[in-house]
Coordinates of C-alpha atoms in Angstrom, one line a residue:
M1 CA 69.3 -197.0 -7.2
A2 CA 71.7 -195.7 -4.6
A3 CA 71.0 -196.6 -1.1
T4 CA 69.9 -193.8 1.2
T5 CA 71.9 -193.5 4.4
P6 CA 70.3 -192.6 7.8
H7 CA 72.0 -189.4 7.7
D8 CA 70.6 -188.5 4.1
Q9 CA 67.0 -189.3 5.6
S10 CA 67.7 -187.0 8.5
S11 CA 68.8 -184.2 6.1
A12 CA 65.7 -184.7 3.9
G13 CA 63.5 -184.7 6.9
A14 CA 65.1 -181.4 8.2
A15 CA 63.7 -179.7 5.1
H16 CA 60.2 -180.4 6.5
M17 CA 60.7 -178.6 9.8
P18 CA 57.3 -177.1 10.8
E19 CA 57.2 -173.4 9.7
E20 CA 56.5 -172.2 13.3
L21 CA 59.9 -173.6 14.1
N22 CA 61.8 -171.8 11.4
P23 CA 64.8 -170.0 13.0
R24 CA 63.7 -166.7 11.6
H25 CA 60.3 -167.0 12.7
L26 CA 61.5 -167.9 16.3
A27 CA 64.0 -165.0 16.1
R28 CA 61.1 -162.6 15.2
R29 CA 59.2 -164.1 18.3
L30 CA 62.3 -163.7 20.5
V31 CA 62.6 -160.0 19.4
A32 CA 58.8 -159.3 19.9
L33 CA 59.0 -160.9 23.4
A34 CA 61.9 -158.6 24.3
L35 CA 60.0 -155.6 23.2
L36 CA 56.9 -156.7 25.0
V37 CA 59.0 -157.1 28.3
G38 CA 60.5 -153.7 27.7
L39 CA 57.0 -152.2 27.2
V40 CA 55.9 -153.6 30.4
A41 CA 59.0 -152.2 32.2
V42 CA 58.3 -148.7 30.7
A43 CA 54.7 -149.0 31.7
V44 CA 55.7 -149.8 35.5
G45 CA 58.2 -147.0 35.5
S46 CA 56.0 -144.3 34.1
L47 CA 52.3 -145.0 34.4
P48 CA 50.5 -143.0 37.2
G49 CA 49.0 -145.1 40.1
L50 CA 52.0 -147.6 40.4
G51 CA 54.0 -145.5 42.8
S52 CA 53.8 -148.2 45.4
L53 CA 55.0 -150.8 42.9
R54 CA 58.0 -148.6 41.8
S55 CA 58.8 -148.0 45.3
R56 CA 59.2 -151.8 46.0
F57 CA 61.4 -152.2 42.9
A58 CA 63.7 -149.3 44.2
R59 CA 64.2 -151.1 47.5
A60 CA 64.6 -154.6 46.0
D61 CA 67.4 -156.9 47.4
V62 CA 69.8 -157.6 44.6
V63 CA 71.0 -160.9 46.2
F64 CA 67.6 -162.4 46.0
L65 CA 67.1 -161.3 42.4
V66 CA 70.2 -163.2 41.5
L67 CA 68.9 -166.0 43.5
I68 CA 65.7 -166.1 41.4
G69 CA 67.7 -166.6 38.3
L70 CA 69.7 -169.3 39.9
L71 CA 66.6 -171.1 40.9
K72 CA 65.0 -170.8 37.5
L73 CA 68.3 -172.3 36.0
G74 CA 67.8 -175.2 38.3
S75 CA 64.2 -175.6 37.2
C76 CA 65.2 -175.7 33.5
L77 CA 68.0 -178.2 34.1
S78 CA 65.7 -180.4 36.1
N79 CA 63.4 -180.5 33.2
V80 CA 66.2 -181.7 31.0
V81 CA 67.0 -184.6 33.6
A82 CA 63.4 -185.6 33.4
F83 CA 63.3 -185.4 29.6
R84 CA 66.2 -187.5 29.2
D85 CA 65.1 -190.2 31.6
V86 CA 61.6 -190.4 30.1
F87 CA 62.6 -190.5 26.5
C88 CA 65.9 -192.5 26.5
K89 CA 68.8 -192.8 28.9
R90 CA 70.9 -193.8 26.0
M91 CA 70.7 -190.3 24.5
S92 CA 73.8 -188.3 25.2
W93 CA 73.7 -185.5 27.8
R94 CA 74.6 -183.1 25.1
F95 CA 71.8 -183.9 22.9
S96 CA 69.3 -184.0 25.7
Y97 CA 70.4 -180.7 26.9
Q98 CA 70.1 -179.0 23.4
L99 CA 66.7 -180.5 22.9
G100 CA 65.3 -180.0 26.3
M101 CA 66.4 -176.4 26.6
A102 CA 65.3 -175.6 23.0
E103 CA 61.8 -177.0 23.8
Q104 CA 61.5 -174.8 26.8
A105 CA 62.5 -171.7 24.8
T106 CA 59.9 -172.7 22.1
N107 CA 57.2 -172.9 24.9
V108 CA 58.2 -169.3 25.8
L109 CA 58.1 -168.0 22.3
L110 CA 55.1 -169.7 20.7
P111 CA 51.6 -169.0 22.0
T112 CA 50.5 -172.7 21.8
G113 CA 50.1 -173.6 25.5
G114 CA 53.2 -175.9 25.3
A115 CA 52.5 -177.5 21.9
G116 CA 55.4 -175.6 20.3
G117 CA 57.8 -177.5 22.4
L118 CA 56.1 -180.7 21.8
A119 CA 56.3 -180.0 17.9
L120 CA 60.0 -179.3 18.1
G121 CA 60.6 -182.4 20.2
V122 CA 58.8 -184.7 17.7
W123 CA 60.6 -183.0 14.8
A124 CA 64.2 -183.3 16.3
L125 CA 63.8 -186.8 17.8
R126 CA 62.4 -188.1 14.4
Q127 CA 65.5 -186.4 12.6
G128 CA 67.6 -188.1 15.5
G129 CA 66.4 -191.6 14.6
M130 CA 63.8 -192.3 17.1
P131 CA 60.6 -194.2 16.1
T132 CA 57.6 -192.0 15.9
E133 CA 55.4 -194.3 18.2
H134 CA 57.8 -194.2 20.9
I135 CA 58.1 -190.4 20.6
A136 CA 54.3 -189.9 20.8
R137 CA 53.9 -192.2 23.9
R138 CA 56.7 -190.7 25.8
S139 CA 55.7 -187.2 24.9
V140 CA 52.4 -187.9 26.6
A141 CA 54.3 -189.6 29.6
F142 CA 56.7 -186.6 29.8
F143 CA 53.7 -184.0 29.9
V144 CA 51.8 -186.1 32.5
L145 CA 54.8 -186.9 34.7
T146 CA 56.0 -183.1 34.9
S147 CA 52.2 -182.1 35.6
I148 CA 51.8 -184.7 38.5
P149 CA 53.7 -182.4 41.1
N150 CA 51.3 -179.5 40.3
F151 CA 48.1 -181.6 40.6
A152 CA 49.5 -183.3 43.7
C153 CA 50.0 -179.8 45.3
A154 CA 46.5 -178.7 44.5
A155 CA 45.1 -182.0 45.7
V156 CA 46.8 -182.2 49.0
L157 CA 47.3 -178.7 49.8
G158 CA 43.7 -177.8 49.4
P159 CA 42.0 -179.9 51.9
L160 CA 44.7 -179.1 54.4
L161 CA 44.2 -175.4 54.0
L162 CA 40.5 -175.9 54.6
T163 CA 41.1 -177.8 57.7
G164 CA 43.2 -175.0 59.1
V165 CA 46.5 -177.1 59.4
F166 CA 48.4 -174.4 57.8
S167 CA 48.2 -170.6 58.6
G168 CA 47.2 -167.9 56.2
H169 CA 44.1 -166.5 54.6
V170 CA 42.2 -169.2 52.8
P171 CA 39.2 -168.3 50.5
I172 CA 36.9 -171.3 51.0
V173 CA 35.0 -171.3 47.7
A174 CA 38.1 -171.0 45.6
T175 CA 40.1 -173.6 47.4
V176 CA 37.1 -176.1 47.3
I177 CA 36.8 -175.5 43.6
F178 CA 40.5 -175.9 42.6
S179 CA 41.0 -178.9 44.9
A180 CA 38.0 -180.7 43.6
L181 CA 39.1 -180.0 39.9
A182 CA 42.6 -181.5 40.8
W183 CA 41.1 -184.7 42.3
A184 CA 38.7 -185.0 39.4
T185 CA 41.6 -184.5 36.8
A186 CA 43.7 -187.0 38.6
A187 CA 40.7 -189.5 38.6
L188 CA 40.2 -189.0 34.8
I189 CA 43.7 -189.6 33.9
A190 CA 43.9 -192.6 35.9
A191 CA 40.9 -194.1 34.3
L192 CA 42.0 -193.2 30.8
P193 CA 44.2 -196.1 30.2
L194 CA 41.6 -198.5 31.2
V195 CA 39.0 -197.0 28.8
L196 CA 41.5 -196.2 25.9
G197 CA 43.0 -199.7 26.2
R198 CA 39.8 -201.2 25.0
I199 CA 40.0 -199.4 21.6
D200 CA 41.3 -201.4 18.6
P201 CA 42.5 -198.9 16.1
D202 CA 42.5 -201.3 13.1
H203 CA 38.7 -202.0 13.5
S204 CA 37.4 -198.6 12.2
S205 CA 36.3 -197.4 8.9
G206 CA 37.7 -194.3 7.2
P207 CA 41.1 -192.8 7.6
L208 CA 40.0 -190.1 9.9
R209 CA 38.3 -192.3 12.4
R210 CA 41.4 -194.7 12.3
R211 CA 43.7 -191.7 13.1
L212 CA 41.4 -190.6 15.9
R213 CA 41.4 -194.2 17.4
S214 CA 45.3 -194.5 16.9
G215 CA 45.6 -191.3 18.8
A216 CA 43.4 -192.4 21.7
V217 CA 45.3 -195.6 21.9
L218 CA 48.7 -193.6 22.1
L219 CA 47.2 -191.3 24.6
G220 CA 46.4 -194.3 26.8
D221 CA 49.7 -196.1 26.2
G222 CA 51.4 -192.8 27.2
I223 CA 49.6 -192.4 30.5
H224 CA 50.3 -196.1 31.1
D225 CA 54.0 -195.4 30.4
T226 CA 53.8 -192.7 33.1
G227 CA 52.7 -195.3 35.7
V228 CA 55.4 -197.7 34.6
L229 CA 58.0 -194.9 35.1
L230 CA 56.8 -194.2 38.6
R231 CA 56.4 -197.9 39.6
S232 CA 59.9 -198.7 38.3
G233 CA 61.4 -195.9 40.4
Q234 CA 63.2 -194.1 37.5
W235 CA 64.6 -191.6 40.0
Q236 CA 66.1 -189.1 37.5
A237 CA 62.6 -188.7 35.8
I238 CA 60.9 -188.4 39.2
V239 CA 63.5 -186.1 40.7
G240 CA 63.6 -184.1 37.7
A241 CA 59.9 -183.6 37.6
I242 CA 59.8 -182.4 41.3
G243 CA 62.9 -180.2 40.7
Y244 CA 61.2 -178.7 37.8
L245 CA 58.3 -177.6 39.9
G246 CA 60.2 -177.0 43.3
F247 CA 62.9 -174.8 41.9
D248 CA 60.4 -172.7 40.0
I249 CA 58.3 -172.3 43.3
G250 CA 61.6 -171.4 44.9
A251 CA 62.1 -168.6 42.5
L252 CA 58.7 -167.2 43.3
I253 CA 59.6 -167.4 46.9
A254 CA 62.9 -165.6 46.2
G255 CA 60.9 -163.0 44.3
F256 CA 58.9 -162.2 47.5
A257 CA 62.0 -162.1 49.6
A258 CA 63.6 -159.7 47.3
F259 CA 60.7 -157.2 48.1
G260 CA 60.6 -157.6 51.8
G261 CA 58.2 -160.5 52.7
G262 CA 55.9 -163.0 51.5
L263 CA 53.0 -165.3 52.2
P264 CA 53.0 -168.4 54.4
L265 CA 54.3 -171.3 52.4
A266 CA 51.0 -173.4 51.9
P267 CA 48.8 -170.5 50.6
L268 CA 51.7 -169.4 48.5
V269 CA 52.2 -172.8 46.8
F270 CA 48.6 -173.4 46.3
G271 CA 48.1 -169.8 44.8
Y272 CA 51.2 -170.4 42.5
V273 CA 49.5 -173.7 41.1
I274 CA 46.2 -172.2 40.4
G275 CA 47.8 -168.9 39.0
Q276 CA 49.8 -170.9 36.6
L277 CA 46.5 -171.9 34.9
G278 CA 46.8 -168.6 33.1
G279 CA 49.5 -170.0 30.9
L280 CA 46.7 -171.9 29.0
I281 CA 45.7 -168.6 27.2
P282 CA 47.5 -168.6 23.9
I283 CA 49.7 -165.6 24.4
P284 CA 53.4 -165.5 23.7
G285 CA 55.3 -166.3 26.8
G286 CA 52.0 -166.3 28.7
I287 CA 52.4 -162.6 29.2
G288 CA 49.3 -161.2 30.8
G289 CA 47.7 -164.7 31.2
I290 CA 50.3 -166.3 33.8
D291 CA 51.1 -162.7 35.3
G292 CA 47.7 -161.8 35.9
G293 CA 46.7 -165.4 37.1
L294 CA 49.5 -165.4 39.7
I295 CA 49.1 -162.0 40.9
G296 CA 45.1 -162.5 41.2
A297 CA 45.7 -165.8 43.1
L298 CA 48.4 -164.7 45.4
V299 CA 46.3 -161.5 46.3
L300 CA 43.4 -163.8 46.8
Y301 CA 45.4 -165.8 49.3
G302 CA 46.5 -162.9 51.3
S303 CA 49.3 -161.1 49.6
P304 CA 49.3 -157.1 49.3
L305 CA 48.8 -156.2 45.6
S306 CA 52.0 -154.2 45.2
Q307 CA 54.0 -156.9 46.8
A308 CA 52.5 -159.7 44.8
A309 CA 52.9 -157.6 41.5
A310 CA 56.6 -156.9 42.2
A311 CA 57.4 -160.4 43.2
V312 CA 55.5 -161.9 40.2
L313 CA 57.0 -159.5 37.7
A314 CA 60.6 -160.1 38.9
Y315 CA 60.0 -163.9 38.9
R316 CA 58.5 -163.9 35.4
A317 CA 61.4 -161.9 34.1
F318 CA 63.6 -164.7 34.8
Q319 CA 61.0 -167.4 34.0
L320 CA 60.8 -166.1 30.6
G321 CA 64.5 -164.8 30.2
V322 CA 66.4 -167.8 31.3
P323 CA 64.8 -170.5 29.0
A324 CA 64.6 -168.0 26.1
A325 CA 68.2 -167.0 26.3
L326 CA 69.7 -170.5 27.0
G327 CA 67.1 -172.2 24.7
A328 CA 67.9 -170.0 21.7
I329 CA 71.6 -171.0 22.0
A330 CA 70.6 -174.7 22.4
F331 CA 68.3 -174.5 19.4
I332 CA 71.3 -173.3 17.2
R333 CA 73.6 -176.1 18.5
L334 CA 70.7 -178.6 18.1
R335 CA 70.4 -177.9 14.4
A336 CA 74.3 -178.2 14.1
T337 CA 74.1 -181.6 16.0
L338 CA 71.3 -182.8 13.7
N339 CA 73.3 -181.8 10.6
S340 CA 76.6 -183.3 11.8
S341 CA 75.6 -186.4 13.7
T342 CA 74.1 -189.5 12.1
D343 CA 70.9 -190.2 14.1
P344 CA 71.8 -189.1 17.7
A345 CA 68.8 -190.7 19.1
A346 CA 69.2 -194.0 17.1
A347 CA 70.6 -195.9 20.2
C348 CA 67.1 -195.6 21.6
V349 CA 65.6 -197.6 18.9
P350 CA 66.1 -201.1 20.7
L351 CA 64.3 -199.5 23.7
A352 CA 61.4 -198.2 21.6
Q353 CA 60.4 -201.7 20.2
A354 CA 58.7 -202.9 23.4
P355 CA 55.5 -200.9 22.8
S356 CA 55.0 -202.4 19.4
V357 CA 55.3 -205.9 20.8
V358 CA 52.7 -205.0 23.5
A359 CA 50.4 -203.7 20.7
L360 CA 50.9 -206.9 18.9
Q361 CA 49.9 -208.9 21.9
R362 CA 46.9 -206.8 22.5
F363 CA 45.6 -207.0 18.9
P364 CA 47.1 -210.1 17.1
A365 CA 46.9 -210.5 13.5

């Protein structure tokens, strides 16, 4: 029997791309998203009762609108920097950019609360030669690491807003609730590795229970990897995660500036963090969920409705458009890279062996 090369394995695996990641399916999603954005623009421009919103758009500062796009680009590139440092520093920047940007586009196009980008990453990295266990652990670590700045903002800013350190309108009940949720979530995530680390995936009856136990162990290991990344000072991962959030908040601030004003910084950031929770609603691009969540949160923290709506709609146009456009191009190039290169992530295999050694030490045969 003829030997199978790694490239042959990758080509064979490519045939099993998840259906939701099929290029034609994603292209239809991209067209649908463009049509949906167009309908929103037509509605804003024609529906009665939106005169103040149209007036703000008519007086928009073009320089700040351009700045929104540049800041959103900075956010996307920061995500790519964190992605590469979390998964493998040995991956080429080209492959890291293609996959990182394609993941961000997939998250915009698929109504799966971020799971679409995760599925694309798993598929592409497996075709690229990276071991499945390493992908699973680092996918958890990447998600937790890029979420930490959001939770940190809510956990730290909430109490400070309640004590009156920062100026601005502060609704007490909402601030207390979301601050408490941030602290409770942080405590839960910190405790999970200790709890899940006690699970032995091999000591379970039935394939379903074994899969559940294995998944729980990988979840705990992934969260543990996040702690390792932070303690070891992997600055590219840390700076990338902070930049991913920081540039995005900057884009929203520029959105307010484009329409003549804004909120004090602390209430704006807190409103941004809680408003983004609308993205958990499974809608393509989060349209309606994130928009409504952000506008509602910013109005709650003192912004006039028409100004919040104008700023959020301008910000969201770039938040959706930049990763969708660049990510679609990156996705095309990613498929070409996987078809022409033999295991572009295979250089990471030696780095991915350590988790297996740890697992053997935890559960010796």
